[in-house]
């Protein structure tokens, strides 16, 4: 059986409005509530975006995680952001992540698709497995924070190899 290592999808229903989910993905304040220790957006024309302002296409981001020191940093670009239900950004290793908010069978779904465009199958497998694990946890944490306020992240930089950072 062959396996497609070039793309994966993670979906989760969240009892929250599409606006609340979009805000959680596209503002510094939102991202720091469930995903990141630091989530700065620099406007395409220059200058730091305010904490509650939505990221826009062309913005550059700087992301730092709890559980890791400042040497683990992601600095990439927002490719697209439509203002209500979709965000697309470049990510580790040249990967592309698209987040969509959808209505399905009376539920609000958050769907994440990560594409691994590199040609090296070992590299594809690495990002498929490692990012897939990470996104699974963080999307569950997004649901937890939005539905009940409980943040499940490890915030202790000295604890290594735990599933929640």
JSON list of C-alpha atoms in Angstrom, two decimals:
[
{"chain": "A", "resi": 1, "resn": "UNK", "atom": "CA", "xyz": [0.00, 0.00, 0.00]},
{"chain": "A", "resi": 2, "resn": "UNK", "atom": "CA", "xyz": [1.40, 3.39, -0.93]},
{"chain": "A", "resi": 3, "resn": "UNK", "atom": "CA", "xyz": [0.87, 6.39, 1.31]},
{"chain": "A", "resi": 4, "resn": "UNK", "atom": "CA", "xyz": [0.53, 10.06, 0.40]},
{"chain": "A", "resi": 5, "resn": "UNK", "atom": "CA", "xyz": [3.13, 11.83, 2.57]},
{"chain": "A", "resi": 6, "resn": "UNK", "atom": "CA", "xyz": [2.61, 15.15, 0.75]},
{"chain": "A", "resi": 7, "resn": "UNK", "atom": "CA", "xyz": [-0.45, 16.28, 2.71]},
{"chain": "A", "resi": 8, "resn": "UNK", "atom": "CA", "xyz": [-2.49, 15.65, 5.86]},
{"chain": "A", "resi": 9, "resn": "UNK", "atom": "CA", "xyz": [-5.75, 16.98, 7.24]},
{"chain": "A", "resi": 10, "resn": "UNK", "atom": "CA", "xyz": [-6.78, 17.47, 10.87]},
{"chain": "A", "resi": 11, "resn": "UNK", "atom": "CA", "xyz": [-10.39, 18.40, 11.72]},
{"chain": "A", "resi": 12, "resn": "UNK", "atom": "CA", "xyz": [-12.10, 19.13, 15.02]},
{"chain": "A", "resi": 13, "resn": "UNK", "atom": "CA", "xyz": [-15.60, 20.35, 15.92]},
{"chain": "A", "resi": 14, "resn": "UNK", "atom": "CA", "xyz": [-15.55, 23.32, 18.30]},
{"chain": "A", "resi": 15, "resn": "UNK", "atom": "CA", "xyz": [-18.52, 24.73, 20.18]},
{"chain": "A", "resi": 16, "resn": "UNK", "atom": "CA", "xyz": [-17.62, 28.33, 19.41]},
{"chain": "A", "resi": 17, "resn": "UNK", "atom": "CA", "xyz": [-18.49, 30.88, 16.76]},
{"chain": "A", "resi": 18, "resn": "UNK", "atom": "CA", "xyz": [-16.56, 30.99, 13.51]},
{"chain": "A", "resi": 19, "resn": "UNK", "atom": "CA", "xyz": [-15.44, 34.50, 14.54]},
{"chain": "A", "resi": 20, "resn": "UNK", "atom": "CA", "xyz": [-14.00, 33.23, 17.85]},
{"chain": "A", "resi": 21, "resn": "UNK", "atom": "CA", "xyz": [-12.08, 30.48, 16.03]},
{"chain": "A", "resi": 22, "resn": "UNK", "atom": "CA", "xyz": [-10.83, 32.89, 13.36]},
{"chain": "A", "resi": 23, "resn": "UNK", "atom": "CA", "xyz": [-9.72, 35.38, 16.03]},
{"chain": "A", "resi": 24, "resn": "UNK", "atom": "CA", "xyz": [-7.88, 32.56, 17.84]},
{"chain": "A", "resi": 25, "resn": "UNK", "atom": "CA", "xyz": [-5.90, 31.77, 14.67]},
{"chain": "A", "resi": 26, "resn": "UNK", "atom": "CA", "xyz": [-5.26, 35.26, 13.32]},
{"chain": "A", "resi": 27, "resn": "UNK", "atom": "CA", "xyz": [-4.47, 37.55, 16.26]},
{"chain": "A", "resi": 28, "resn": "UNK", "atom": "CA", "xyz": [-1.50, 37.63, 18.61]},
{"chain": "A", "resi": 29, "resn": "UNK", "atom": "CA", "xyz": [-3.88, 37.64, 21.57]},
{"chain": "A", "resi": 30, "resn": "UNK", "atom": "CA", "xyz": [-5.75, 34.63, 20.18]},
{"chain": "A", "resi": 31, "resn": "UNK", "atom": "CA", "xyz": [-2.72, 32.52, 19.25]},
{"chain": "A", "resi": 32, "resn": "UNK", "atom": "CA", "xyz": [-1.06, 33.14, 22.62]},
{"chain": "A", "resi": 33, "resn": "UNK", "atom": "CA", "xyz": [-4.19, 31.84, 24.42]},
{"chain": "A", "resi": 34, "resn": "UNK", "atom": "CA", "xyz": [-3.90, 28.26, 23.07]},
{"chain": "A", "resi": 35, "resn": "UNK", "atom": "CA", "xyz": [-0.87, 27.77, 20.80]},
{"chain": "A", "resi": 36, "resn": "UNK", "atom": "CA", "xyz": [2.15, 30.02, 21.27]},
{"chain": "A", "resi": 37, "resn": "UNK", "atom": "CA", "xyz": [4.20, 31.81, 23.90]},
{"chain": "A", "resi": 38, "resn": "UNK", "atom": "CA", "xyz": [4.78, 34.69, 21.47]},
{"chain": "A", "resi": 39, "resn": "UNK", "atom": "CA", "xyz": [2.94, 35.36, 18.20]},
{"chain": "A", "resi": 40, "resn": "UNK", "atom": "CA", "xyz": [4.03, 38.64, 16.65]},
{"chain": "A", "resi": 41, "resn": "UNK", "atom": "CA", "xyz": [2.85, 39.83, 13.24]},
{"chain": "A", "resi": 42, "resn": "UNK", "atom": "CA", "xyz": [4.76, 42.46, 11.30]},
{"chain": "A", "resi": 43, "resn": "UNK", "atom": "CA", "xyz": [2.69, 44.29, 8.69]},
{"chain": "A", "resi": 44, "resn": "UNK", "atom": "CA", "xyz": [3.76, 43.96, 5.08]},
{"chain": "A", "resi": 45, "resn": "UNK", "atom": "CA", "xyz": [4.35, 47.73, 4.97]},
{"chain": "A", "resi": 46, "resn": "UNK", "atom": "CA", "xyz": [6.31, 47.70, 8.23]},
{"chain": "A", "resi": 47, "resn": "UNK", "atom": "CA", "xyz": [5.45, 47.96, 11.89]},
{"chain": "A", "resi": 48, "resn": "UNK", "atom": "CA", "xyz": [4.18, 45.53, 14.49]},
{"chain": "A", "resi": 49, "resn": "UNK", "atom": "CA", "xyz": [0.49, 44.63, 14.31]},
{"chain": "A", "resi": 50, "resn": "UNK", "atom": "CA", "xyz": [-1.48, 45.29, 17.56]},
{"chain": "A", "resi": 51, "resn": "UNK", "atom": "CA", "xyz": [-2.21, 42.19, 19.70]},
{"chain": "A", "resi": 52, "resn": "UNK", "atom": "CA", "xyz": [-5.91, 42.07, 18.82]},
{"chain": "A", "resi": 53, "resn": "UNK", "atom": "CA", "xyz": [-5.50, 42.95, 15.12]},
{"chain": "A", "resi": 54, "resn": "UNK", "atom": "CA", "xyz": [-5.99, 40.24, 12.49]},
{"chain": "A", "resi": 55, "resn": "UNK", "atom": "CA", "xyz": [-3.02, 39.03, 10.48]},
{"chain": "A", "resi": 56, "resn": "UNK", "atom": "CA", "xyz": [-3.23, 39.84, 6.78]},
{"chain": "A", "resi": 57, "resn": "UNK", "atom": "CA", "xyz": [-1.70, 38.45, 3.61]},
{"chain": "A", "resi": 58, "resn": "UNK", "atom": "CA", "xyz": [1.92, 39.57, 3.32]},
{"chain": "A", "resi": 59, "resn": "UNK", "atom": "CA", "xyz": [2.46, 39.90, 7.08]},
{"chain": "A", "resi": 60, "resn": "UNK", "atom": "CA", "xyz": [5.57, 38.23, 8.49]},
{"chain": "A", "resi": 61, "resn": "UNK", "atom": "CA", "xyz": [5.22, 36.35, 11.75]},
{"chain": "A", "resi": 62, "resn": "UNK", "atom": "CA", "xyz": [7.53, 35.40, 14.61]},
{"chain": "A", "resi": 63, "resn": "UNK", "atom": "CA", "xyz": [6.33, 32.47, 16.73]},
{"chain": "A", "resi": 64, "resn": "UNK", "atom": "CA", "xyz": [7.81, 31.05, 19.96]},
{"chain": "A", "resi": 65, "resn": "UNK", "atom": "CA", "xyz": [6.45, 28.03, 21.85]},
{"chain": "A", "resi": 66, "resn": "UNK", "atom": "CA", "xyz": [6.09, 27.24, 25.54]},
{"chain": "A", "resi": 67, "resn": "UNK", "atom": "CA", "xyz": [8.34, 24.35, 26.57]},
{"chain": "A", "resi": 68, "resn": "UNK", "atom": "CA", "xyz": [11.15, 25.53, 24.27]},
{"chain": "A", "resi": 69, "resn": "UNK", "atom": "CA", "xyz": [13.77, 28.24, 24.58]},
{"chain": "A", "resi": 70, "resn": "UNK", "atom": "CA", "xyz": [14.04, 31.17, 22.18]},
{"chain": "A", "resi": 71, "resn": "UNK", "atom": "CA", "xyz": [16.27, 29.23, 19.76]},
{"chain": "A", "resi": 72, "resn": "UNK", "atom": "CA", "xyz": [13.14, 27.37, 18.59]},
{"chain": "A", "resi": 73, "resn": "UNK", "atom": "CA", "xyz": [11.53, 30.09, 16.50]},
{"chain": "A", "resi": 74, "resn": "UNK", "atom": "CA", "xyz": [9.39, 30.14, 13.38]},
{"chain": "A", "resi": 75, "resn": "UNK", "atom": "CA", "xyz": [9.60, 33.24, 11.17]},
{"chain": "A", "resi": 76, "resn": "UNK", "atom": "CA", "xyz": [7.58, 32.97, 7.99]},
{"chain": "A", "resi": 77, "resn": "UNK", "atom": "CA", "xyz": [4.79, 34.67, 6.02]},
{"chain": "A", "resi": 78, "resn": "UNK", "atom": "CA", "xyz": [1.00, 34.84, 6.00]},
{"chain": "A", "resi": 79, "resn": "UNK", "atom": "CA", "xyz": [0.03, 33.86, 2.45]},
{"chain": "A", "resi": 80, "resn": "UNK", "atom": "CA", "xyz": [-3.71, 34.58, 2.66]},
{"chain": "A", "resi": 81, "resn": "UNK", "atom": "CA", "xyz": [-6.27, 35.66, 5.26]},
{"chain": "A", "resi": 82, "resn": "UNK", "atom": "CA", "xyz": [-9.83, 36.39, 4.17]},
{"chain": "A", "resi": 83, "resn": "UNK", "atom": "CA", "xyz": [-11.04, 38.02, 7.40]},
{"chain": "A", "resi": 84, "resn": "UNK", "atom": "CA", "xyz": [-13.64, 35.44, 8.44]},
{"chain": "A", "resi": 85, "resn": "UNK", "atom": "CA", "xyz": [-13.00, 31.74, 7.76]},
{"chain": "A", "resi": 86, "resn": "UNK", "atom": "CA", "xyz": [-9.65, 30.98, 6.12]},
{"chain": "A", "resi": 87, "resn": "UNK", "atom": "CA", "xyz": [-5.96, 31.50, 6.84]},
{"chain": "A", "resi": 88, "resn": "UNK", "atom": "CA", "xyz": [-2.96, 30.22, 4.86]},
{"chain": "A", "resi": 89, "resn": "UNK", "atom": "CA", "xyz": [0.66, 30.50, 5.96]},
{"chain": "A", "resi": 90, "resn": "UNK", "atom": "CA", "xyz": [4.11, 29.15, 5.20]},
{"chain": "A", "resi": 91, "resn": "UNK", "atom": "CA", "xyz": [5.53, 26.90, 7.90]},
{"chain": "A", "resi": 92, "resn": "UNK", "atom": "CA", "xyz": [8.55, 24.76, 8.81]},
{"chain": "A", "resi": 93, "resn": "UNK", "atom": "CA", "xyz": [10.54, 23.19, 6.01]},
{"chain": "A", "resi": 94, "resn": "UNK", "atom": "CA", "xyz": [8.64, 24.95, 3.25]},
{"chain": "A", "resi": 95, "resn": "UNK", "atom": "CA", "xyz": [5.31, 23.45, 4.31]},
{"chain": "A", "resi": 96, "resn": "UNK", "atom": "CA", "xyz": [2.06, 25.30, 3.60]},
{"chain": "A", "resi": 97, "resn": "UNK", "atom": "CA", "xyz": [-0.75, 25.28, 6.18]},
{"chain": "A", "resi": 98, "resn": "UNK", "atom": "CA", "xyz": [-4.35, 26.20, 5.39]},
{"chain": "A", "resi": 99, "resn": "UNK", "atom": "CA", "xyz": [-6.87, 26.63, 8.20]},
{"chain": "A", "resi": 100, "resn": "UNK", "atom": "CA", "xyz": [-10.57, 26.73, 7.30]},
{"chain": "A", "resi": 101, "resn": "UNK", "atom": "CA", "xyz": [-13.63, 27.19, 9.49]},
{"chain": "A", "resi": 102, "resn": "UNK", "atom": "CA", "xyz": [-16.69, 25.35, 8.19]},
{"chain": "A", "resi": 103, "resn": "UNK", "atom": "CA", "xyz": [-20.23, 24.46, 9.14]},
{"chain": "A", "resi": 104, "resn": "UNK", "atom": "CA", "xyz": [-21.02, 20.76, 8.86]},
{"chain": "A", "resi": 105, "resn": "UNK", "atom": "CA", "xyz": [-24.08, 18.91, 10.17]},
{"chain": "A", "resi": 106, "resn": "UNK", "atom": "CA", "xyz": [-24.90, 21.74, 12.58]},
{"chain": "A", "resi": 107, "resn": "UNK", "atom": "CA", "xyz": [-21.35, 21.91, 13.97]},
{"chain": "A", "resi": 108, "resn": "UNK", "atom": "CA", "xyz": [-18.56, 24.45, 13.56]},
{"chain": "A", "resi": 109, "resn": "UNK", "atom": "CA", "xyz": [-15.44, 22.66, 12.34]},
{"chain": "A", "resi": 110, "resn": "UNK", "atom": "CA", "xyz": [-11.87, 23.85, 12.32]},
{"chain": "A", "resi": 111, "resn": "UNK", "atom": "CA", "xyz": [-9.96, 22.11, 9.54]},
{"chain": "A", "resi": 112, "resn": "UNK", "atom": "CA", "xyz": [-6.20, 22.27, 9.05]},
{"chain": "A", "resi": 113, "resn": "UNK", "atom": "CA", "xyz": [-4.45, 21.00, 5.92]},
{"chain": "A", "resi": 114, "resn": "UNK", "atom": "CA", "xyz": [-0.66, 20.88, 5.82]},
{"chain": "A", "resi": 115, "resn": "UNK", "atom": "CA", "xyz": [1.09, 20.35, 2.50]},
{"chain": "A", "resi": 116, "resn": "UNK", "atom": "CA", "xyz": [4.68, 19.14, 2.27]},
{"chain": "A", "resi": 117, "resn": "UNK", "atom": "CA", "xyz": [5.83, 20.25, -1.22]},
{"chain": "A", "resi": 118, "resn": "UNK", "atom": "CA", "xyz": [9.41, 19.01, -0.89]},
{"chain": "A", "resi": 119, "resn": "UNK", "atom": "CA", "xyz": [10.40, 16.04, -3.09]},
{"chain": "A", "resi": 120, "resn": "UNK", "atom": "CA", "xyz": [12.42, 14.08, -0.52]},
{"chain": "A", "resi": 121, "resn": "UNK", "atom": "CA", "xyz": [10.12, 11.36, 0.87]},
{"chain": "A", "resi": 122, "resn": "UNK", "atom": "CA", "xyz": [12.06, 11.11, 4.15]},
{"chain": "A", "resi": 123, "resn": "UNK", "atom": "CA", "xyz": [11.59, 14.85, 4.68]},
{"chain": "A", "resi": 124, "resn": "UNK", "atom": "CA", "xyz": [7.87, 14.55, 3.82]},
{"chain": "A", "resi": 125, "resn": "UNK", "atom": "CA", "xyz": [7.50, 11.70, 6.31]},
{"chain": "A", "resi": 126, "resn": "UNK", "atom": "CA", "xyz": [9.26, 13.69, 9.04]},
{"chain": "A", "resi": 127, "resn": "UNK", "atom": "CA", "xyz": [6.94, 16.70, 8.68]},
{"chain": "A", "resi": 128, "resn": "UNK", "atom": "CA", "xyz": [3.88, 14.48, 8.21]},
{"chain": "A", "resi": 129, "resn": "UNK", "atom": "CA", "xyz": [4.53, 12.62, 11.46]},
{"chain": "A", "resi": 130, "resn": "UNK", "atom": "CA", "xyz": [5.96, 15.36, 13.67]},
{"chain": "A", "resi": 131, "resn": "UNK", "atom": "CA", "xyz": [3.69, 18.21, 12.57]},
{"chain": "A", "resi": 132, "resn": "UNK", "atom": "CA", "xyz": [0.71, 15.85, 12.53]},
{"chain": "A", "resi": 133, "resn": "UNK", "atom": "CA", "xyz": [1.30, 15.02, 16.19]},
{"chain": "A", "resi": 134, "resn": "UNK", "atom": "CA", "xyz": [1.78, 18.66, 17.10]},
{"chain": "A", "resi": 135, "resn": "UNK", "atom": "CA", "xyz": [-1.29, 19.94, 15.27]},
{"chain": "A", "resi": 136, "resn": "UNK", "atom": "CA", "xyz": [-3.41, 17.17, 16.80]},
{"chain": "A", "resi": 137, "resn": "UNK", "atom": "CA", "xyz": [-2.51, 18.36, 20.30]},
{"chain": "A", "resi": 138, "resn": "UNK", "atom": "CA", "xyz": [-2.78, 22.08, 19.57]},
{"chain": "A", "resi": 139, "resn": "UNK", "atom": "CA", "xyz": [-6.16, 21.76, 17.84]},
{"chain": "A", "resi": 140, "resn": "UNK", "atom": "CA", "xyz": [-7.47, 19.81, 20.85]},
{"chain": "A", "resi": 141, "resn": "UNK", "atom": "CA", "xyz": [-6.10, 22.60, 23.05]},
{"chain": "A", "resi": 142, "resn": "UNK", "atom": "CA", "xyz": [-7.85, 25.21, 20.89]},
{"chain": "A", "resi": 143, "resn": "UNK", "atom": "CA", "xyz": [-11.12, 23.35, 21.50]},
{"chain": "A", "resi": 144, "resn": "UNK", "atom": "CA", "xyz": [-10.38, 23.12, 25.24]},
{"chain": "A", "resi": 145, "resn": "UNK", "atom": "CA", "xyz": [-9.58, 26.83, 25.57]},
{"chain": "A", "resi": 146, "resn": "UNK", "atom": "CA", "xyz": [-12.56, 28.03, 23.51]},
{"chain": "A", "resi": 147, "resn": "UNK", "atom": "CA", "xyz": [-15.09, 25.66, 25.06]},
{"chain": "A", "resi": 148, "resn": "UNK", "atom": "CA", "xyz": [-13.99, 25.69, 28.69]},
{"chain": "A", "resi": 149, "resn": "UNK", "atom": "CA", "xyz": [-10.99, 27.91, 29.21]},
{"chain": "A", "resi": 150, "resn": "UNK", "atom": "CA", "xyz": [-8.58, 25.13, 30.21]},
{"chain": "A", "resi": 151, "resn": "UNK", "atom": "CA", "xyz": [-5.11, 25.53, 28.64]},
{"chain": "A", "resi": 152, "resn": "UNK", "atom": "CA", "xyz": [-3.36, 22.14, 28.43]},
{"chain": "A", "resi": 153, "resn": "UNK", "atom": "CA", "xyz": [0.08, 23.37, 27.28]},
{"chain": "A", "resi": 154, "resn": "UNK", "atom": "CA", "xyz": [3.30, 22.55, 29.13]},
{"chain": "A", "resi": 155, "resn": "UNK", "atom": "CA", "xyz": [4.84, 25.90, 30.06]},
{"chain": "A", "resi": 156, "resn": "UNK", "atom": "CA", "xyz": [7.94, 24.52, 31.78]},
{"chain": "A", "resi": 157, "resn": "UNK", "atom": "CA", "xyz": [10.99, 24.80, 29.51]},
{"chain": "A", "resi": 158, "resn": "UNK", "atom": "CA", "xyz": [12.80, 22.19, 31.65]},
{"chain": "A", "resi": 159, "resn": "UNK", "atom": "CA", "xyz": [10.30, 19.43, 30.87]},
{"chain": "A", "resi": 160, "resn": "UNK", "atom": "CA", "xyz": [11.37, 17.75, 27.62]},
{"chain": "A", "resi": 161, "resn": "UNK", "atom": "CA", "xyz": [9.71, 15.30, 25.25]},
{"chain": "A", "resi": 162, "resn": "UNK", "atom": "CA", "xyz": [6.15, 15.82, 26.49]},
{"chain": "A", "resi": 163, "resn": "UNK", "atom": "CA", "xyz": [3.13, 15.70, 24.19]},
{"chain": "A", "resi": 164, "resn": "UNK", "atom": "CA", "xyz": [1.81, 19.11, 25.21]},
{"chain": "A", "resi": 165, "resn": "UNK", "atom": "CA", "xyz": [4.61, 21.37, 23.96]}
]
